[in-house]
Amino acid sequence: MTTEDKKGEKNGLSRRDLFSNTGKAAVAAGVVAATGGAGILATAAASKSAKASEDFAKATVEPGQLDDYYGIWSSGQAGEVRIIGVPSMRELMRIPVFNRCSATGWGQTNESRKIMRESMLPETKKFLADRGEVFLNGDAHHPHMSFTDGTYDGRYIFVNDKANTRVARIRCDVMKVDKMIEIPNAADIHGLRPQKYPRTGYVFCNGEHRVPIPNDGSVLDDPTKYHAVFTALDGDTMTVAWQVIVDGNLDNVDADYQGKYAVSSCYNSEEGVNLAQMTSSEQDWVVVFDLARIEAGIEAGDYKTIKGVKVLDGRKGSKYTRYIPVSNSPHGVNSSPDGKYVMVNGKLSPTVTVIEYARLADLFNDKIKPRDAVVAEPQLGLGPLHTAFDGRGNAYTTLFLDSQSCMWNIDKAIAAYKGEKVDPIIQKIDVQYQPGHNHTSMGETKEADGKWLVSLNKFSKDRFINVGPLKPENDQLIDISGKEMKIVHDGATFAEPHDCIIVKRSIVNPVRTWSRGDPYWAEAAAQAKKDGVDLEEAEHVIRDGDKVRVYMHSAAPMFSLEKFTVKEGDEVTITVTNIDDIDDLTHGFTMSNYGIAFEIAAQATASVTFVADRPGVHWFYCQWFCHALHMEMRGRMLVEPKA
Amino acid sequence: MTTEDKKGEKNGLSRRDLFSNTGKAAVAAGVVAATGGAGILATAAASKSAKASEDFAKATVEPGQLDDYYGIWSSGQAGEVRIIGVPSMRELMRIPVFNRCSATGWGQTNESRKIMRESMLPETKKFLADRGEVFLNGDAHHPHMSFTDGTYDGRYIFVNDKANTRVARIRCDVMKVDKMIEIPNAADIHGLRPQKYPRTGYVFCNGEHRVPIPNDGSVLDDPTKYHAVFTALDGDTMTVAWQVIVDGNLDNVDADYQGKYAVSSCYNSEEGVNLAQMTSSEQDWVVVFDLARIEAGIEAGDYKTIKGVKVLDGRKGSKYTRYIPVSNSPHGVNSSPDGKYVMVNGKLSPTVTVIEYARLADLFNDKIKPRDAVVAEPQLGLGPLHTAFDGRGNAYTTLFLDSQSCMWNIDKAIAAYKGEKVDPIIQKIDVQYQPGHNHTSMGETKEADGKWLVSLNKFSKDRFINVGPLKPENDQLIDISGKEMKIVHDGATFAEPHDCIIVKRSIVNPVRTWSRGDPYWAEAAAQAKKDGVDLEEAEHVIRDGDKVRVYMHSAAPMFSLEKFTVKEGDEVTITVTNIDDIDDLTHGFTMSNYGIAFEIAAQATASVTFVADRPGVHWFYCQWFCHALHMEMRGRMLVEPKA
């Protein structure tokens, strides 16, 4: 992009003028931009050159060397969370969360199904009773780590499921989900962020879609009776602390660094139910939640209990909230690492609205008007969606329609808003293509270190060899350690790494093997105890009516049982304990032709229950390569047919 | 590794002497090696250096540049196939095959479930009737492309499911599975390779585990009545052409370049059912199948029809097969690209047995003895599992126990076997750690080009930042374009990329958008025609008793229906056609809080059927980011409650 172009953008309200405030025109503009923007017309060069330049070499992690950061990536519709090494951009692990995982047995093992089942509201349990009992899909959007004193503390990762209104928690010591909750009263959790100070604490969750409360069919096509609900989850107990009903519907959210506020964007203040209605207003708003006032309100009993949850009324005029007008359809909400500001990204407006946290007390005390909390509103380009920070006073905003990343200076934007003749924009670079979220290393903490920026681009088009109609996304790694941004790596990823965080290596300290006392398999351990079985020595088949409990342990290359016999129709529970205590020595258990398979990492116990209604000889085997005699690590389930 | 070490290995039969021919001792040796081998004791260096060396730069594909090869990776227990760019080692796409995919809806859409359902044997249909109807897991081992005249032809990829005895076929034009088959009479398909000449043609499939035929419970704990079955699938029709019952159980397989033979390894000629029995003999064998004799046998009616399949008896003494003794527990079987030899990898023996294809005619005509077909048997090191080729006369063998890759010269190995004092071993390098399969670029075709070697290592241990008890595998990229091997990249991968092929870019030519006439959604199209609905114009809700068919089309950022109403308990079929025809403009359809989600790529139609037994207002939305107004791309399903 030339300097002329950049200038043209900044002053180029003519491009913005293409947008009218009617939905129809906005749609038309959006289609053109999303499908034929300048960025997309660029074509990728042919083959790789023999030598990588020094720039690109910065992202190269040589064989045997380690990445500097844990990237925690959500996966959108894939329903999982991914650990990506940064800067190598290698996928180091998939953590199944809302999905069914063929490899680990997530969604099939008793341990995972218990977590999923316990997350469910009673009506969901009823609904799912005859269809496999658990949801096997999810739409995982926003993965965020727990905080203590304004920075990551390495305890947990929280992530939302927009598809089925859930939030899950991942234990960072073992990198497995340990809790999940379906949020009552809300529909389709979108924005999620943890409380930053003093600690997490609360996990703030935006119910995106407005629905009747209760949503039992008594109200159907009457949108005036729909509501959106903001939820504060208790991150320690994974229960709902309180909820607030708001006007409009909720999009993204962030917390401040003082433990006082949460701020949510609202893209449909019109409360419409179709596109034209949703985009008909000139303005929408952000909703600010005053945590102390809300806690006092709860204390004072100013709530209704709905489905067991304390729900406050935070609609316009409430003392618990303030509504700050911004241009139509804002999207990302991002607090700056100095704790001073929160950025609201314009989406349909070319602006980012900068709100000063210090002014919110006056706003809540009605000493200033809502727009008085705004200290800057730089025009950056078309389609600003999310903003990240380098800890040096600069911000990086994704421009979806322009397919660019825009680097700008916060102080200069504030000065310009005051009327000074300064240009906050430092640099714009093309990204390939159509960026959504972005994130900087440690950038949502007070320890933002300004090393790396990732731009999560929704389209890859010609950036990779063609893999058919369904293409990967393109997560680009950008070096921001210098004065300007430099793209150093194109990272192909499967649908759809919605958002990410980048955490310095020293903060995350997973264990290498499980501890035998881990509560993960508490239920299996309790049953074993009742059955008089020592899991680490197990080689037992216990019949209990038509229930059969099979206990075995695994040590490469053998299961402790070479065979067991059950009757057709028996309910069989198989519990396997991996007694190998070597780093990385995972075993698996597959019951062939029964659709049963799961992982047992070193020192873990895992179990599964199924009905043995297929007679005959069925081999079980270890499907996790463990030993030179791995293929010989197998045994037989003999199922006696019904007479 | 020093020169001394290398020499020590080559002449070091003392290490081999650690192995006795009893299973117990072999097990003990295996445990030590797999868990405490020299390679594993190495520790990874700390952080990355600022500059990648020139070697490592060879694997760097700069932003915007394209990979040279399509890597087609299986995924083991993850049940999918992956497209990996080589040399960048980036995962470009996941193709769901035997698994449930939360993103694409594979395992949930009517189109995918039809493919899975139609693959099933009648007894499997019955077995699965009350548990979701389809298997949602798999153990995908060996992905291989269809051949024409000894090289890849870009039509199909075939891959086996060891867990549930299936083979699937992927259409390379759209990179989706179009057919699947459950193999009758066999148990747990392991080895799979396509016929190389004149074309595929046959896909050879090894039934690994011995079971009774039929396996209906009439025979249980009587292993003398178990059988292993070799299957030739017709790759064009995805039906079984014929099967051969063999002695022993089957492991890996390869085809020749003349269209005459298939060769399978057998690791349990003892036909044991526990580890001690399986490893009790000094020797096992490879089974050679004479395709012309088998076809003549079928023609002559020399078969039994079992479960609709023509099954020949190929046990010892049969004219259809020959059994060539090799050391205990051979594993990988690999034909050299010059078409002359097939390598049988020793696993428990430090040797690779080289069999000359030209001698097999004499063997079948009883002019020579089985071992006379062997022309070399170099001792390479501990745990040889698989061999790959560079097309320059060299072979590359993975040594599982030694954690090494061994480069050796085929002609020299033959000369040494004849008694010449030559050393076939060119170089050994440590890999990290415990390699299973390996593969060279185009290496299983006559066009082997000697550019890249991938070593698929089963353990990664300390090679990546720690991600908890479950670690990634480590797929290492090795430059073989020079005179020696150089490791240039460590590629972390999720469990467990079992095997791979590396195909030059020009051979694979996927389409960019679907063709509207594609048979993929033929059933939905036929129903739409009956309903008088034009799928590309669809905005219809058709009630048919308690069945409701909802047709809509999608064009960013709108579905053609903003709402539809059904009654609690209705069976609802939703059919969505993506009329956008822009490259990469995929839409998705999620019915929130119903566990429903699927992908609709550009110009595709996809459908799903479910029971609407949850009353209330339920938002459906596009979960594939498509437009600036993507979040507004949504509508409502109104479910009227039962009275």
CSV table of C-alpha atoms in Angstrom, one decimal, chain A residues 4-224:
chain,number,residue,atom,x,y,z
A,4,GLU,CA,-1.1,7.9,-1.3
A,5,ASP,CA,-3.4,5.0,-0.6
A,6,LYS,CA,-3.0,5.3,3.1
A,7,LYS,CA,-3.8,9.0,3.0
A,8,GLY,CA,-6.8,8.3,0.8
A,9,GLU,CA,-8.1,5.8,3.4
A,10,LYS,CA,-7.8,8.2,6.3
A,11,ASN,CA,-9.4,11.1,4.7
A,12,GLY,CA,-11.4,9.0,2.4
A,13,LEU,CA,-14.9,9.4,3.7
A,14,SER,CA,-16.0,8.9,0.2
A,15,ARG,CA,-15.4,5.2,0.6
A,16,ARG,CA,-17.4,5.3,3.8
A,17,ASP,CA,-20.1,7.1,2.0
A,18,LEU,CA,-20.7,3.9,0.1
A,19,PHE,CA,-22.3,2.7,3.3
A,20,SER,CA,-25.8,4.1,3.8
A,21,ASN,CA,-27.5,3.5,7.0
A,22,THR,CA,-29.9,1.1,5.4
A,23,GLY,CA,-29.3,-2.6,5.7
A,24,LYS,CA,-29.7,-3.2,2.0
A,25,ALA,CA,-27.0,-0.8,1.0
A,26,ALA,CA,-24.7,-2.0,3.7
A,27,VAL,CA,-25.2,-5.5,2.5
A,28,ALA,CA,-24.4,-4.7,-1.0
A,29,ALA,CA,-21.2,-2.9,0.0
A,30,GLY,CA,-20.3,-5.8,2.2
A,31,VAL,CA,-20.7,-8.4,-0.5
A,32,VAL,CA,-18.5,-6.4,-2.9
A,33,ALA,CA,-15.9,-6.0,-0.2
A,34,ALA,CA,-15.9,-9.5,1.1
A,35,THR,CA,-15.7,-11.1,-2.3
A,36,GLY,CA,-13.9,-8.7,-4.5
A,37,GLY,CA,-11.7,-6.5,-2.3
A,38,ALA,CA,-8.3,-5.3,-3.5
A,39,GLY,CA,-6.6,-7.8,-1.2
A,40,ILE,CA,-8.4,-10.7,-2.7
A,41,LEU,CA,-7.4,-9.7,-6.3
A,42,ALA,CA,-3.8,-10.2,-5.4
A,43,THR,CA,-2.5,-13.5,-6.5
A,44,ALA,CA,0.0,-15.6,-4.6
A,45,ALA,CA,3.5,-16.0,-6.1
A,46,ALA,CA,4.4,-19.4,-7.6
A,47,SER,CA,6.7,-21.7,-5.7
A,48,LYS,CA,8.8,-21.1,-2.7
A,49,SER,CA,12.2,-19.5,-3.2
A,50,ALA,CA,15.3,-21.5,-2.1
A,51,LYS,CA,16.1,-19.2,0.7
A,52,ALA,CA,13.9,-17.7,3.3
A,53,SER,CA,14.8,-14.1,4.0
A,54,GLU,CA,15.9,-13.0,7.4
A,55,ASP,CA,12.4,-11.7,8.2
A,56,PHE,CA,10.8,-15.0,7.6
A,57,ALA,CA,13.6,-16.8,9.5
A,58,LYS,CA,12.4,-15.0,12.6
A,59,ALA,CA,9.4,-17.3,12.7
A,60,THR,CA,11.4,-20.4,12.1
A,61,VAL,CA,11.8,-22.7,15.0
A,62,GLU,CA,14.6,-25.1,14.2
A,63,PRO,CA,14.3,-28.9,14.9
A,64,GLY,CA,14.7,-29.5,18.5
A,65,GLN,CA,14.2,-25.9,19.6
A,66,LEU,CA,11.2,-24.7,21.4
A,67,ASP,CA,8.5,-22.1,20.8
A,68,ASP,CA,8.5,-19.1,23.1
A,69,TYR,CA,4.7,-18.9,23.5
A,70,TYR,CA,1.7,-21.1,24.0
A,71,GLY,CA,-0.9,-20.0,21.5
A,72,ILE,CA,-4.3,-20.9,22.7
A,73,TRP,CA,-6.6,-21.0,19.7
A,74,SER,CA,-10.3,-21.6,19.6
A,75,SER,CA,-11.6,-23.5,16.6
A,76,GLY,CA,-15.0,-22.1,15.8
A,77,GLN,CA,-17.3,-24.8,14.5
A,78,ALA,CA,-14.7,-27.5,15.0
A,79,GLY,CA,-15.7,-27.3,18.7
A,80,GLU,CA,-12.2,-27.8,20.1
A,81,VAL,CA,-9.4,-25.7,21.5
A,82,ARG,CA,-5.9,-25.9,20.0
A,83,ILE,CA,-2.5,-25.3,21.4
A,84,ILE,CA,-0.4,-23.6,18.7
A,85,GLY,CA,3.4,-23.0,19.2
A,86,VAL,CA,4.3,-19.4,18.6
A,87,PRO,CA,6.2,-18.3,16.6
A,88,SER,CA,6.4,-21.7,14.7
A,89,MET,CA,2.6,-21.7,14.3
A,90,ARG,CA,2.6,-25.5,14.7
A,91,GLU,CA,-0.5,-27.1,16.1
A,92,LEU,CA,0.9,-28.8,19.2
A,93,MET,CA,-2.3,-30.3,20.6
A,94,ARG,CA,-6.0,-30.4,20.0
A,95,ILE,CA,-8.1,-30.3,23.2
A,96,PRO,CA,-11.6,-31.7,22.4
A,97,VAL,CA,-14.2,-29.5,24.2
A,98,PHE,CA,-17.7,-29.4,22.6
A,99,ASN,CA,-17.0,-31.9,19.9
A,100,ARG,CA,-16.8,-35.7,19.6
A,101,CYS,CA,-13.1,-36.8,19.3
A,102,SER,CA,-12.5,-40.1,17.6
A,103,ALA,CA,-8.9,-40.2,19.1
A,104,THR,CA,-9.3,-39.4,22.7
A,105,GLY,CA,-12.9,-40.7,23.1
A,106,TRP,CA,-14.1,-37.3,24.2
A,107,GLY,CA,-17.9,-37.4,24.0
A,108,GLN,CA,-17.8,-41.2,24.5
A,109,THR,CA,-15.9,-41.9,27.7
A,110,ASN,CA,-17.8,-42.0,30.9
A,111,GLU,CA,-15.5,-39.2,32.2
A,112,SER,CA,-16.2,-36.8,29.4
A,113,ARG,CA,-19.9,-37.6,29.2
A,114,LYS,CA,-20.3,-36.9,32.9
A,115,ILE,CA,-18.8,-33.4,32.4
A,116,MET,CA,-21.2,-32.8,29.4
A,117,ARG,CA,-24.2,-34.3,31.2
A,118,GLU,CA,-23.6,-32.3,34.4
A,119,SER,CA,-23.5,-29.1,32.3
A,120,MET,CA,-27.0,-29.5,31.1
A,121,LEU,CA,-30.1,-27.8,32.1
A,122,PRO,CA,-33.0,-30.1,32.9
A,123,GLU,CA,-34.9,-29.3,29.7
A,124,THR,CA,-31.8,-30.1,27.7
A,125,LYS,CA,-31.3,-33.4,29.4
A,126,LYS,CA,-34.9,-34.3,28.5
A,127,PHE,CA,-34.4,-33.1,25.0
A,128,LEU,CA,-31.3,-35.1,24.5
A,129,ALA,CA,-32.4,-38.2,26.3
A,130,ASP,CA,-33.1,-40.2,23.1
A,131,ARG,CA,-30.4,-38.8,20.9
A,132,GLY,CA,-27.1,-39.9,22.3
A,133,GLU,CA,-27.5,-37.8,25.5
A,134,VAL,CA,-24.8,-35.3,24.8
A,135,PHE,CA,-24.2,-32.6,22.1
A,136,LEU,CA,-21.4,-33.7,19.8
A,137,ASN,CA,-20.8,-30.3,18.3
A,138,GLY,CA,-20.0,-26.8,19.3
A,139,ASP,CA,-19.0,-23.4,18.0
A,140,ALA,CA,-16.0,-22.5,20.2
A,141,HIS,CA,-15.3,-18.7,19.8
A,142,HIS,CA,-13.3,-17.1,22.6
A,143,PRO,CA,-10.6,-18.9,24.5
A,144,HIS,CA,-9.2,-16.9,27.5
A,145,MET,CA,-7.0,-17.7,30.3
A,146,SER,CA,-7.8,-17.0,34.0
A,147,PHE,CA,-6.1,-13.9,35.3
A,148,THR,CA,-4.6,-12.8,38.6
A,149,ASP,CA,-3.7,-9.2,39.1
A,150,GLY,CA,-4.1,-8.2,35.5
A,151,THR,CA,-2.1,-11.0,33.8
A,152,TYR,CA,-2.5,-14.7,33.0
A,153,ASP,CA,-2.0,-17.1,35.9
A,154,GLY,CA,-1.9,-20.4,34.0
A,155,ARG,CA,-4.7,-22.1,35.9
A,156,TYR,CA,-7.6,-22.3,33.4
A,157,ILE,CA,-8.8,-21.6,29.9
A,158,PHE,CA,-12.4,-20.7,29.5
A,159,VAL,CA,-14.2,-21.0,26.1
A,160,ASN,CA,-17.7,-20.4,25.0
A,161,ASP,CA,-20.0,-22.5,22.7
A,162,LYS,CA,-22.1,-20.2,20.7
A,163,ALA,CA,-24.1,-23.1,19.2
A,164,ASN,CA,-25.4,-24.6,22.4
A,165,THR,CA,-25.1,-21.8,24.9
A,166,ARG,CA,-22.3,-23.3,26.9
A,167,VAL,CA,-19.0,-22.4,28.6
A,168,ALA,CA,-16.3,-24.9,29.2
A,169,ARG,CA,-13.2,-24.7,31.4
A,170,ILE,CA,-9.9,-26.4,30.6
A,171,ARG,CA,-7.4,-27.3,33.3
A,172,CYS,CA,-4.0,-26.1,32.2
A,173,ASP,CA,-2.1,-28.7,34.2
A,174,VAL,CA,-3.5,-31.5,32.1
A,175,MET,CA,-5.0,-29.6,29.2
A,176,LYS,CA,-8.4,-31.3,29.5
A,177,VAL,CA,-11.8,-29.8,30.1
A,178,ASP,CA,-12.9,-30.4,33.7
A,179,LYS,CA,-16.1,-28.4,33.8
A,180,MET,CA,-18.8,-27.2,31.5
A,181,ILE,CA,-22.0,-25.3,32.0
A,182,GLU,CA,-25.1,-24.6,29.9
A,183,ILE,CA,-26.1,-21.0,30.7
A,184,PRO,CA,-29.8,-20.7,31.6
A,185,ASN,CA,-32.0,-17.9,30.3
A,186,ALA,CA,-29.5,-16.8,27.7
A,187,ALA,CA,-29.3,-18.0,24.0
A,188,ASP,CA,-26.1,-18.6,22.2
A,189,ILE,CA,-23.2,-17.3,24.2
A,190,HIS,CA,-20.9,-15.2,22.1
A,191,GLY,CA,-18.5,-12.8,23.8
A,192,LEU,CA,-16.5,-14.2,26.7
A,193,ARG,CA,-13.8,-12.7,28.8
A,194,PRO,CA,-12.5,-13.3,32.3
A,195,GLN,CA,-12.3,-10.7,35.1
A,196,LYS,CA,-8.7,-9.4,35.0
A,197,TYR,CA,-8.5,-7.9,38.5
A,198,PRO,CA,-8.1,-8.9,41.3
A,199,ARG,CA,-8.5,-12.3,39.8
A,200,THR,CA,-10.8,-14.6,37.8
A,201,GLY,CA,-13.3,-14.6,39.5
A,202,TYR,CA,-16.0,-13.8,37.1
A,203,VAL,CA,-16.1,-15.0,33.6
A,204,PHE,CA,-18.3,-12.6,31.6
A,205,CYS,CA,-20.5,-14.2,29.0
A,206,ASN,CA,-22.7,-12.4,26.4
A,207,GLY,CA,-26.0,-14.0,25.5
A,208,GLU,CA,-26.1,-13.0,21.8
A,209,HIS,CA,-29.5,-13.8,20.6
A,210,ARG,CA,-32.7,-12.4,22.1
A,211,VAL,CA,-35.2,-15.1,23.1
A,212,PRO,CA,-38.3,-15.3,25.4
A,213,ILE,CA,-37.5,-16.0,29.1
A,214,PRO,CA,-38.5,-18.8,29.6
A,215,ASN,CA,-38.1,-20.0,26.1
A,216,ASP,CA,-40.7,-22.8,26.4
A,217,GLY,CA,-42.9,-22.0,23.4
A,218,SER,CA,-45.3,-19.8,25.3
A,219,VAL,CA,-44.0,-16.9,23.4
A,220,LEU,CA,-43.0,-17.4,19.8
A,221,ASP,CA,-43.2,-14.8,17.0
A,222,ASP,CA,-43.3,-11.8,19.3
A,223,PRO,CA,-39.8,-10.3,19.3
A,224,THR,CA,-40.9,-7.5,21.7
